[in-house]
Amino acid sequence: MRAFRLSAVASLFLSVSASLYAEVSWFPLGPFGGDARAFAADPRDAKHIYLGTATGWVYDSHDGGITWKRVAQIAHRNDLVIDHILADTKDPLRLIVGGFTPEHPDGGLWISEDGGQNWYAQAEMHGQAVLSLARSASDPQILIAGTLRGVFRSKDNGTHWSQISPPASTEIHEVESIAIDPTNPEVIYAGTWHLPWKTIDGGAHWENIKNGIIDDSDVFSIIIDPTQPKVVYASACSGIYKSLNAAGEFKKVQGIPSTARRTRKLAQDPKHLNTVYAGTTEGLYRTLDGGEHWSRLTGPELIVNDVYIDPENPDHVLLATDRGGVLASENAGESFHSSNGGFSARQIIAYASDPHNPARLYVGVVNDKEVGGVFTSSNAGLSWQQKSSGLGGRDVFSLAATQDGVILAGTNRGIFRLQDDNWLDTGVLHASSEKPPVVVVGAKGVAVRPRGEKSAGAKKAAAAEHLDDLIYTITPEVNAIYAGTSNGLLRGDAFGNGWTRVSSLKMDEVRYVAIDGHTLLAAGLKQMQVSSNAGQSWKPVELPAGLTQVSALAIDDTKTIWVGGREGLFRSSNQGESWQPTTGLALNDVDSIYFDAPNQRLLVTTAQSSFVFAVHVPDYKVNYWNSGWKLRFARPVGDHLVAATLFDGVVVQPRMVDSAVAPLNPGTSPASAVAATAISAQP
């Protein structure tokens, strides 16, 4: 893998151990949920359902969506949105997916012949952002795809493709939705980011079918009644429309408020054709009378990306949603419950563990609003419960658990403390002081108060500012807690109160903080400073030569500083006066360094690798494990490790292969100490 380089012998070991991938791959254990994008059912088994995600993963379920398991990640890409999956009606092992990337015009079509285990790219659609995909009901060999460039067709079940919309058209592009007449595959409807179009001769000629539709309407979804092809529904940013004459004229249906008009998905009940579901950006709606009347079945906070109606039991309905993952109903949408067992698409940024109960863990997620925040586990990560009351949908970038039992969360807007299962805002920012606080040890433990006496008026003035910074990191020490923020470094007392700005540190943004006794290390992306007197004064630290940006920082109990970034892992034993690279183990894209003091080791992960590296201190011997996932960080829990993936929640170390590499001292060859031993580390 390009994310690290080892000696020839070590590389050989890794290539051999790759065959054990399934054995050593760590267990995904949630928190379950996240962004779910699209469903597809096995045409021969309605309980076998595929699920597409926003991170390139395809999952499947064999029990109607109760539980899910990973099948494969398309092209090993975390940025690929899988909005369309087609299962072959004659060969259920043959699957076709279409994907796109939201940040730039890229994507493609991929085909699997073995039920999704292995995939290959369709060459003619390489680089195409596939926004829509459909199969003809009357001729399953015909597939139609909508891309940023236009409309494409395959006549041989996806093997070859050609464009059937005019390549030079200034109108028929950004094709968001596709529908094929169920009786005639030459009749195709295409919804664009502007208006819908139709061809009745397989693309030789196209007609704009905008009659009755408000101009400049993005058309998200088009469905055709399977028994009455002249009945066509189309959803757009201006509302939902219905035509009774094959799109000769549309009329807007009533009953859906304007705020919910971004209807991403229309779905028709296969046994009750007058029942149509509308998945919108403000909840799920349903009509029982062909669009005459609509009612909302969920709360307005729900963003619905896809709707699956069980063809054998239409009361069984699944929703693919943003943030909330999969929701299931057994009563035709009257009520829903979470159905995410095995599916996690959470972005975990923060982690903390109770120092008195190592099995109690806390993780913080971003981009999930009210269904995100903080999740806790009391059994070392085997199961999780959301604990986010009081956070107000904030993203959680940092967590800390102190020896005094204080649990703090650093968010995109301030610092919160957990108290009686609720998060309380502690963001009262006091006037800065150059002097460190006074530490008082009494019968009830450690207390901290600022130096000197202040009048009541002075205290009131000092408390006038509210803390709304983005809190990148929270780092406790015995008598104080430090927080690195988007607006410098903060210091609070041991209970997360009395926050003040450390004005002696001249750094606009502090993303990383490391502490060992009176030694404090603070860093932004491009600079680093160190203090030897608990923050009273600071001196700049030159970054290692060649390191362009800091992405990880730690200090061990020998006061050796460790820093990582795109160019690798470096260490300094003299407070940054000189740096040494990790000779014998070159790592790229280091994204986490954590000093595990009880085990005297640094745990290191890289953004492009599935490996966890453990550097023993002070002899610098290295162990490593293949987790089977791309990781954001790893932490110890008892006799095993837990790790946060980039986009797929928490994974826990099962029985694994532990590999040893020789010391990182200059001149020592790692090839002399490569070994593999099986270690039982069941959580």
XYZ file of C-alpha atoms in Angstrom:
683
model
C 0.000 0.000 0.000
C 1.342 3.407 -0.854
C 0.672 4.807 2.614
C 3.763 3.191 4.114
C 7.045 1.559 3.123
C 8.785 -1.342 4.890
C 11.785 -3.509 4.099
C 11.460 -6.219 1.448
C 10.915 -8.938 4.049
C 8.287 -6.893 5.893
C 6.535 -6.113 2.635
C 6.518 -9.810 1.778
C 4.918 -10.568 5.126
C 2.226 -7.995 4.505
C 1.459 -9.442 1.079
C 1.116 -12.901 2.598
C -1.013 -11.639 5.466
C -3.308 -9.914 2.979
C -4.748 -13.353 2.271
C -5.922 -13.358 5.885
C -7.856 -10.128 5.333
C -11.211 -11.662 6.189
C -9.777 -13.175 9.368
C -8.138 -10.034 10.694
C -10.717 -7.472 9.572
C -12.025 -5.742 12.679
C -15.677 -5.871 13.695
C -17.882 -2.861 12.790
C -19.969 -2.017 15.849
C -21.543 1.369 15.142
C -22.846 3.752 16.234
C -25.282 2.592 13.590
C -26.901 5.007 11.149
C -25.601 7.790 8.914
C -26.297 8.661 5.286
C -28.177 5.994 3.310
C -28.813 6.736 -0.346
C -30.527 4.037 -2.422
C -32.219 0.613 -2.338
C -32.479 -2.221 -4.832
C -34.131 -5.606 -4.373
C -33.095 -8.997 -5.617
C -35.804 -9.718 -8.236
C -36.091 -13.312 -6.997
C -36.052 -12.575 -3.262
C -37.805 -9.461 -1.939
C -36.100 -9.860 1.438
C -32.669 -9.592 -0.185
C -32.104 -5.844 -0.470
C -29.047 -3.834 -1.494
C -28.197 -0.450 -0.019
C -26.028 2.250 -1.585
C -24.201 4.853 0.509
C -22.468 8.205 0.111
C -19.022 6.684 0.750
C -18.815 4.118 -2.037
C -19.976 1.173 0.083
C -22.664 -1.276 -0.969
C -24.428 -3.179 1.830
C -27.000 -5.918 1.640
C -29.677 -7.424 3.855
C -31.205 -10.902 3.706
C -33.989 -10.229 6.214
C -35.879 -7.377 4.602
C -33.666 -4.623 5.951
C -33.539 -5.606 9.630
C -29.780 -6.193 9.581
C -27.087 -5.170 7.093
C -23.582 -6.228 6.187
C -20.894 -4.679 4.037
C -20.545 -6.211 0.587
C -17.862 -4.085 -1.068
C -16.614 -0.544 -1.550
C -16.806 0.483 -5.187
C -13.364 1.412 -6.553
C -12.158 1.786 -2.920
C -13.428 5.365 -2.973
C -14.817 7.208 0.025
C -16.169 10.054 -2.142
C -18.466 8.027 -4.388
C -22.227 8.476 -3.953
C -24.101 5.302 -4.895
C -27.595 6.487 -5.777
C -28.568 3.693 -8.183
C -28.268 -0.096 -8.044
C -29.774 -2.452 -10.614
C -30.123 -6.202 -10.086
C -30.412 -8.385 -13.169
C -33.900 -9.851 -13.494
C -32.544 -13.146 -14.897
C -29.230 -13.419 -13.046
C -29.486 -12.012 -9.488
C -25.705 -12.243 -9.076
C -25.214 -9.614 -11.779
C -25.389 -6.088 -10.363
C -24.806 -2.672 -11.908
C -24.264 0.498 -9.877
C -24.020 4.098 -10.948
C -22.140 6.664 -8.912
C -20.968 10.249 -8.847
C -18.804 12.494 -6.705
C -20.422 15.620 -5.261
C -17.330 17.838 -5.394
C -16.345 17.456 -9.051
C -17.751 15.877 -12.251
C -16.579 12.302 -11.837
C -18.087 8.867 -11.373
C -19.008 5.908 -13.547
C -20.729 2.557 -13.838
C -19.477 -0.619 -12.179
C -20.570 -4.214 -12.778
C -20.435 -7.270 -10.527
C -21.000 -10.844 -11.675
C -20.822 -12.420 -8.194
C -23.434 -10.658 -6.091
C -21.308 -7.632 -5.332
C -18.138 -9.244 -3.996
C -16.030 -8.042 -6.931
C -16.567 -5.142 -9.314
C -15.124 -3.870 -12.578
C -15.607 -0.479 -14.204
C -17.575 -0.150 -17.429
C -15.010 1.479 -19.737
C -17.307 3.586 -21.943
C -18.868 5.288 -18.896
C -15.560 5.898 -17.148
C -15.500 9.312 -15.486
C -19.187 9.951 -16.097
C -21.140 11.299 -13.140
C -24.121 8.926 -13.240
C -27.084 10.707 -11.671
C -29.866 8.321 -12.764
C -30.194 4.738 -13.973
C -33.143 2.586 -15.089
C -33.902 -0.791 -16.693
C -36.673 -1.379 -19.221
C -39.498 -3.542 -17.884
C -40.426 -4.820 -21.349
C -36.842 -5.492 -22.506
C -34.487 -6.007 -19.517
C -31.453 -5.897 -21.809
C -32.045 -2.149 -22.287
C -30.626 0.198 -19.651
C -30.755 3.998 -19.655
C -28.382 6.247 -17.696
C -28.566 9.963 -17.071
C -25.264 11.794 -16.559
C -23.931 15.325 -16.478
C -23.316 15.008 -20.236
C -26.701 13.643 -21.275
C -28.641 10.395 -21.783
C -26.891 7.096 -22.539
C -28.287 3.683 -23.498
C -27.117 0.093 -23.344
C -28.836 -2.596 -25.425
C -26.813 -5.498 -23.995
C -27.447 -5.335 -20.244
C -24.784 -2.764 -19.527
C -21.870 -4.230 -21.462
C -21.691 -1.370 -24.009
C -23.090 2.169 -23.937
C -23.728 5.003 -26.397
C -25.142 8.500 -26.030
C -28.677 8.946 -27.363
C -29.160 12.607 -26.473
C -27.548 15.202 -28.771
C -23.913 15.542 -27.577
C -23.914 19.254 -28.358
C -27.273 19.933 -26.709
C -27.368 22.986 -24.467
C -30.475 21.652 -22.725
C -30.350 17.856 -22.281
C -27.597 17.442 -19.720
C -27.387 17.155 -15.919
C -29.957 14.350 -16.220
C -31.147 13.804 -12.645
C -33.990 11.345 -13.359
C -34.861 8.690 -15.944
C -38.036 6.682 -16.621
C -38.789 4.157 -19.380
C -42.273 3.417 -20.641
C -43.154 -0.070 -19.243
C -44.565 -1.220 -22.603
C -42.225 0.494 -25.079
C -38.468 0.957 -24.374
C -38.241 3.533 -27.169
C -40.236 5.954 -25.001
C -37.906 7.556 -22.455
C -38.400 10.435 -20.034
C -35.411 12.458 -18.793
C -35.554 15.014 -15.998
C -32.756 17.590 -15.984
C -31.635 20.345 -13.644
C -33.778 22.656 -15.769
C -36.867 20.827 -17.137
C -38.052 17.363 -18.319
C -37.645 15.926 -21.823
C -39.099 12.972 -23.749
C -38.226 10.840 -26.746
C -40.574 8.363 -28.449
C -37.987 6.980 -30.883
C -35.100 5.879 -28.691
C -33.373 9.240 -28.684
C -33.496 10.173 -32.366
C -35.682 13.146 -31.476
C -36.381 14.860 -28.141
C -39.272 17.045 -27.040
C -39.401 19.420 -24.089
C -42.378 18.391 -21.933
C -42.615 21.491 -19.783
C -46.312 22.261 -20.353
C -47.720 22.974 -16.876
C -44.349 22.883 -15.073
C -42.837 26.036 -13.631
C -39.749 27.109 -15.593
C -36.289 26.306 -14.248
C -37.459 23.320 -12.194
C -34.960 20.618 -11.238
C -36.699 17.311 -11.943
C -35.613 14.834 -9.265
C -37.860 11.836 -9.929
C -40.169 10.526 -12.670
C -42.419 7.455 -12.362
C -44.844 5.880 -14.832
C -47.903 3.872 -13.844
C -47.101 0.249 -14.834
C -50.674 -0.488 -16.015
C -51.567 2.949 -17.429
C -48.389 4.332 -19.080
C -50.096 7.633 -19.876
C -50.137 8.397 -16.126
C -46.835 10.060 -15.307
C -45.675 11.680 -12.064
C -42.711 14.053 -11.855
C -41.218 15.743 -8.825
C -39.325 18.998 -9.044
C -38.045 21.745 -6.794
C -41.290 23.598 -7.581
C -43.549 20.720 -6.484
C -45.042 17.411 -7.615
C -46.753 17.193 -10.997
C -49.063 14.626 -12.596
C -49.935 14.022 -16.227
C -52.796 11.895 -17.569
C -51.705 12.098 -21.217
C -48.113 10.838 -21.288
C -46.625 14.238 -20.346
C -48.589 16.196 -22.916
C -49.634 18.382 -20.001
C -48.781 18.369 -16.291
C -50.791 19.685 -13.383
C -49.341 20.411 -9.974
C -50.730 18.284 -7.176
C -51.767 20.016 -3.979
C -51.182 19.222 -0.322
C -47.375 19.395 0.000
C -46.120 22.697 1.464
C -43.653 24.769 -0.509
C -40.895 24.161 2.039
C -41.007 20.420 1.268
C -41.081 20.608 -2.505
C -37.614 19.183 -3.021
C -39.011 15.690 -3.524
C -36.040 13.432 -4.139
C -37.980 10.226 -4.664
C -41.428 9.163 -5.854
C -42.460 5.543 -5.306
C -45.696 3.814 -6.285
C -47.187 0.973 -4.275
C -47.035 -2.027 -6.671
C -50.324 -3.482 -5.369
C -52.228 -0.237 -4.743
C -51.329 2.034 -7.655
C -53.203 5.052 -6.306
C -50.842 5.012 -3.323
C -47.727 7.066 -4.017
C -44.985 8.016 -1.564
C -43.000 11.238 -1.858
C -39.657 11.352 -0.111
C -38.789 15.018 0.419
C -36.169 17.069 2.191
C -38.775 17.728 4.877
C -40.169 14.276 5.531
C -42.213 11.536 3.860
C -45.602 12.227 2.294
C -48.203 9.805 0.969
C -51.302 9.968 -1.192
C -53.936 7.225 -1.242
C -55.953 8.682 -4.123
C -53.498 9.257 -6.938
C -52.325 12.664 -5.760
C -55.594 14.356 -4.857
C -54.708 14.513 -1.171
C -51.396 14.133 0.647
C -50.455 13.620 4.283
C -47.072 13.761 5.975
C -46.093 10.570 7.767
C -42.865 11.675 9.470
C -41.398 14.738 11.097
C -40.171 17.599 8.890
C -36.565 17.126 10.004
C -36.227 13.925 7.974
C -34.425 14.032 4.603
C -35.572 11.089 2.478
C -33.310 9.903 -0.351
C -35.104 6.718 -1.401
C -38.245 4.679 -0.685
C -38.508 0.884 -0.960
C -41.920 -0.796 -0.963
C -41.874 -4.546 -0.497
C -43.606 -5.966 -3.617
C -44.876 -8.959 -1.639
C -45.958 -6.998 1.428
C -46.553 -3.300 0.656
C -47.082 -2.542 4.328
C -43.321 -3.079 4.698
C -41.672 0.215 3.668
C -38.036 1.264 3.998
C -36.612 4.782 3.844
C -33.017 5.684 3.038
C -32.324 8.941 4.837
C -29.611 11.458 5.487
C -27.998 10.966 8.918
C -30.673 8.602 10.241
C -29.751 5.703 7.961
C -32.526 3.200 7.247
C -36.003 3.549 8.734
C -38.572 0.746 8.507
C -42.353 0.657 8.700
C -44.635 -2.370 8.980
C -47.868 -0.396 8.580
C -47.487 1.364 5.213
C -45.681 4.348 6.679
C -47.945 5.145 9.616
C -44.942 4.737 11.929
C -41.220 4.113 11.470
C -38.368 2.709 13.514
C -34.622 2.582 13.032
C -33.405 -0.458 11.079
C -29.636 0.047 10.966
C -28.179 -3.112 12.527
C -24.758 -3.542 10.918
C -24.914 -0.280 8.937
C -22.800 2.643 10.089
C -21.839 5.647 8.009
C -20.876 7.898 10.911
C -17.921 10.291 10.780
C -16.338 9.935 14.206
C -13.916 12.712 15.062
C -13.692 12.615 18.868
C -13.086 9.930 21.501
C -12.758 9.619 25.261
C -12.786 6.781 27.772
C -13.609 6.821 31.471
C -10.274 6.571 33.351
C -11.987 4.607 36.145
C -14.008 2.313 33.872
C -12.145 1.572 30.622
C -15.194 -0.160 29.140
C -17.155 3.120 29.168
C -16.445 4.949 25.938
C -17.612 8.201 24.366
C -17.412 9.153 20.684
C -18.337 12.383 18.942
C -19.613 12.643 15.377
C -19.970 15.430 12.833
C -22.522 16.210 10.110
C -25.379 14.291 11.757
C -27.136 17.174 13.554
C -29.885 16.029 15.968
C -29.285 12.326 15.309
C -25.546 12.710 15.960
C -23.579 14.487 18.674
C -22.220 12.063 21.277
C -22.687 8.307 21.581
C -21.700 6.259 24.631
C -20.890 2.601 25.196
C -20.710 0.817 28.535
C -19.323 -2.421 27.085
C -16.141 -1.330 25.281
C -17.860 -0.498 22.021
C -20.086 -3.540 21.546
C -23.212 -1.353 21.580
C -23.886 2.383 21.589
C -26.540 4.787 22.814
C -26.976 8.379 21.720
C -26.416 10.912 24.502
C -26.774 14.324 22.885
C -29.481 16.146 24.835
C -28.495 19.789 25.149
C -26.027 19.893 22.264
C -28.569 21.384 19.888
C -27.406 19.399 16.860
C -23.823 20.649 17.140
C -20.903 18.763 15.615
C -18.573 17.266 18.234
C -14.872 17.677 17.432
C -13.340 16.740 20.805
C -14.125 14.868 24.007
C -12.380 14.521 27.357
C -12.971 12.461 30.501
C -11.024 13.580 33.585
C -9.937 11.768 36.733
C -12.562 13.793 38.616
C -15.362 12.317 36.496
C -15.878 15.387 34.336
C -16.982 14.680 30.741
C -16.517 17.562 28.295
C -17.478 17.922 24.640
C -15.869 20.450 22.324
C -18.218 21.384 19.502
C -18.315 23.650 16.494
C -19.828 26.247 18.841
C -18.453 26.025 22.344
C -17.714 23.606 25.197
C -20.308 21.495 27.027
C -20.197 19.397 30.218
C -22.234 16.236 30.764
C -24.390 16.445 33.880
C -27.321 14.144 34.689
C -27.441 12.862 31.094
C -27.687 16.390 29.693
C -25.013 18.600 28.187
C -24.672 22.018 29.805
C -23.036 24.949 28.047
C -19.886 25.944 29.962
C -18.921 28.585 27.439
C -18.515 31.560 29.764
C -15.260 33.193 28.745
C -13.511 35.162 31.477
C -10.879 37.827 31.091
C -7.464 36.434 30.211
C -4.754 36.254 32.848
C -1.043 35.735 32.357
C -0.743 34.076 35.759
C -1.623 30.397 36.214
C -4.475 29.550 38.593
C -3.983 28.687 42.235
C -4.373 24.985 43.009
C -6.060 24.184 46.318
C -6.173 20.639 47.691
C -8.869 20.131 50.282
C -10.951 17.409 51.827
C -13.139 17.158 48.730
C -10.261 16.920 46.302
C -8.691 19.404 43.914
C -10.137 22.856 43.387
C -8.844 25.674 41.215
C -9.409 29.410 41.538
C -7.880 32.396 39.773
C -5.119 34.355 41.531
C -6.116 37.450 43.408
C -9.460 38.766 44.522
C -11.906 40.437 42.185
C -14.791 42.695 42.943
C -18.287 41.595 42.025
C -18.336 44.174 39.238
C -15.054 42.913 37.814
C -16.269 39.322 37.865
C -19.464 40.304 36.066
C -17.521 42.180 33.400
C -15.151 39.258 32.938
C -18.059 36.926 32.268
C -19.598 39.062 29.530
C -18.225 37.079 26.569
C -19.788 33.814 25.489
C -17.578 31.116 23.999
C -18.611 30.151 20.472
C -15.263 28.948 19.102
C -14.800 25.680 17.258
C -13.103 23.411 19.819
C -10.581 21.174 18.053
C -9.167 19.452 21.123
C -9.673 19.229 24.892
C -6.672 18.047 26.909
C -6.903 17.632 30.697
C -4.006 17.671 33.147
C -4.103 17.415 36.945
C -5.060 20.974 37.809
C -6.463 22.435 34.601
C -7.988 21.648 31.223
C -6.688 23.099 27.974
C -8.744 23.530 24.811
C -7.333 24.213 21.369
C -9.781 26.347 19.411
C -10.305 28.272 16.213
C -9.380 31.374 18.212
C -6.324 30.296 20.180
C -5.737 28.292 23.364
C -8.123 28.221 26.333
C -7.511 27.167 29.916
C -10.203 26.165 32.380
C -10.235 24.702 35.834
C -10.245 20.954 36.507
C -14.040 20.882 36.233
C -14.358 22.667 32.898
C -15.304 26.048 34.311
C -13.733 29.494 34.260
C -12.353 29.417 30.726
C -9.764 32.069 29.876
C -7.679 32.664 26.787
C -3.983 31.896 27.193
C -2.837 35.218 25.833
C 0.835 34.376 26.343
C 0.538 32.027 23.345
C 0.600 34.036 20.143
C -1.213 31.639 17.833
C -4.483 32.401 16.082
C -5.659 28.803 15.749
C -4.719 25.829 17.938
C -5.700 22.448 16.538
C -3.433 20.183 18.619
C -2.390 20.224 22.274
C -0.109 17.781 24.103
C 0.880 17.895 27.781
C 3.439 16.165 29.974
C 3.738 17.749 33.415
C 4.670 21.410 32.990
C 5.520 20.888 29.315
C 2.794 22.100 26.973
C 2.851 21.758 23.226
C 0.430 23.648 20.973
C 0.230 23.538 17.199
C -1.756 24.829 14.293
C -1.484 23.531 10.758
C 1.717 25.440 9.988
C 3.281 26.301 13.332
C 4.119 24.879 16.737
C 5.108 26.352 20.116
C 6.258 24.789 23.382
C 6.067 25.915 26.999
C 8.166 24.490 29.829
C 6.360 26.377 32.598
C 2.704 25.383 32.288
C 1.919 28.021 29.689
C 3.388 31.138 31.285
C 5.784 31.609 28.369
C 6.247 29.974 24.980
C 8.906 29.548 22.331
C 8.455 28.681 18.654
C 9.353 25.202 17.433
C 10.550 24.733 13.885
C 8.648 22.048 12.032
C 10.664 19.082 10.758
C 12.311 19.741 7.413
C 9.976 18.674 4.635
C 6.831 18.582 6.776
C 4.404 20.959 5.104
C 1.494 20.676 7.534
C 0.838 19.256 11.000
C -1.959 16.689 11.187
C -1.095 14.863 14.442
C 0.822 15.620 17.636
C 1.819 13.817 20.851
C 4.389 13.904 23.634
C 5.497 10.795 25.519
C 6.652 10.517 29.133
C 10.305 10.900 28.122
C 9.243 14.341 26.832
C 9.927 13.260 23.273
C 7.742 15.216 20.862
C 6.091 13.330 18.014
C 4.574 15.085 15.019
C 2.993 13.668 11.880
C 1.681 14.835 8.554
C 1.528 13.988 4.895
C 5.286 13.478 4.705
C 5.547 11.080 7.627
C 6.247 10.672 11.345
C 8.996 12.631 13.139
C 10.288 12.833 16.704
C 12.384 15.245 18.750
C 13.950 14.626 22.165
C 15.100 18.253 22.626
C 11.873 20.236 22.311
C 12.148 20.638 18.584
C 15.766 21.785 18.341
C 16.327 18.842 15.983
C 14.122 16.167 14.441
C 14.545 12.557 13.420
C 12.376 10.743 10.903
C 11.200 7.260 11.790
C 13.949 5.404 9.978
C 12.891 1.971 8.760
C 9.175 2.749 8.837
C 8.150 5.564 6.527
C 4.497 6.557 6.888
C 2.543 8.911 4.670
C -0.603 10.854 5.586
C -0.283 10.377 9.350
C -3.612 11.436 10.836
C -3.313 10.379 14.491
C -0.627 9.881 17.143
C -1.678 8.823 20.641
C 0.627 8.080 23.577
C -0.672 5.015 25.398
C 1.186 5.520 28.695
C 0.236 2.231 30.455
C 1.598 0.239 27.526
C 4.500 2.607 26.789
C 3.693 2.964 23.109
C 2.605 5.438 20.461
C -0.438 4.371 18.440
C -0.182 5.765 14.916
C -2.693 5.627 12.054
C -2.590 6.975 8.506
C -5.533 8.212 6.466
C -4.788 6.020 3.428
C -3.949 2.816 5.298
C -5.872 0.149 7.182
C -2.930 -0.444 9.552
C -2.438 0.535 13.183
C 1.211 0.979 14.162
C 2.395 0.773 17.776
C 5.809 2.327 18.433
C 7.206 1.130 21.748
C 8.966 3.725 23.928
C 11.898 4.055 24.410
C 13.365 1.311 22.164
C 11.157 2.293 19.181
C 10.225 -1.253 18.225
C 7.102 -1.403 16.122
C 4.074 -3.682 16.089
C 1.341 -3.324 13.507
C -2.101 -4.735 12.800
C -4.225 -4.728 9.672
C -7.705 -3.601 10.695
C -9.257 -4.013 7.250
C -10.569 -0.427 7.398
C -9.158 2.998 6.606
C -8.768 4.605 10.016
C -8.934 8.006 11.635
C -7.429 6.922 14.995
C -7.014 3.936 17.326
C -7.205 3.713 21.135
C -6.619 0.959 23.721
C -9.480 -0.600 25.664
C -8.275 -3.269 28.064
C -6.332 -5.883 26.112
C -7.543 -4.834 22.669
C -7.950 -1.764 20.471
C -10.891 0.171 19.140
C -10.598 2.459 16.156
C -12.599 5.082 14.319
C -12.873 4.611 10.587
C -12.931 7.543 8.187
C -16.667 7.300 7.490
C -17.959 3.984 8.852
C -18.130 4.333 12.619
C -16.213 2.341 15.233
C -14.460 -0.975 14.651
C -13.201 -3.271 17.390
C -10.171 -5.544 17.267
C -10.972 -9.273 17.213
C -8.440 -12.080 17.085
C -5.777 -10.535 14.878
C -2.278 -10.824 13.485
C 0.269 -8.841 15.496
C 3.414 -8.124 13.497
C 6.716 -6.929 14.944
C 9.215 -4.698 13.197
C 12.726 -3.921 14.446
C 13.584 -0.643 16.241
C 13.327 2.642 14.400
C 16.824 3.683 15.421
C 19.014 4.866 12.531
C 20.956 2.109 10.845
C 18.816 -0.758 12.109
C 17.191 -2.967 9.522
C 13.565 -3.849 10.293
C 13.942 -7.045 8.289
C 15.704 -8.757 11.187
C 12.645 -8.833 13.417
C 9.581 -9.508 11.292
C 7.327 -12.022 13.029
C 3.676 -12.914 13.285
C 1.868 -14.229 16.329
C -1.825 -14.791 16.842
C -3.160 -12.901 19.832
C -6.554 -13.429 21.368
C -8.055 -10.040 22.135
C -11.769 -10.580 22.172
C -13.490 -7.565 23.715
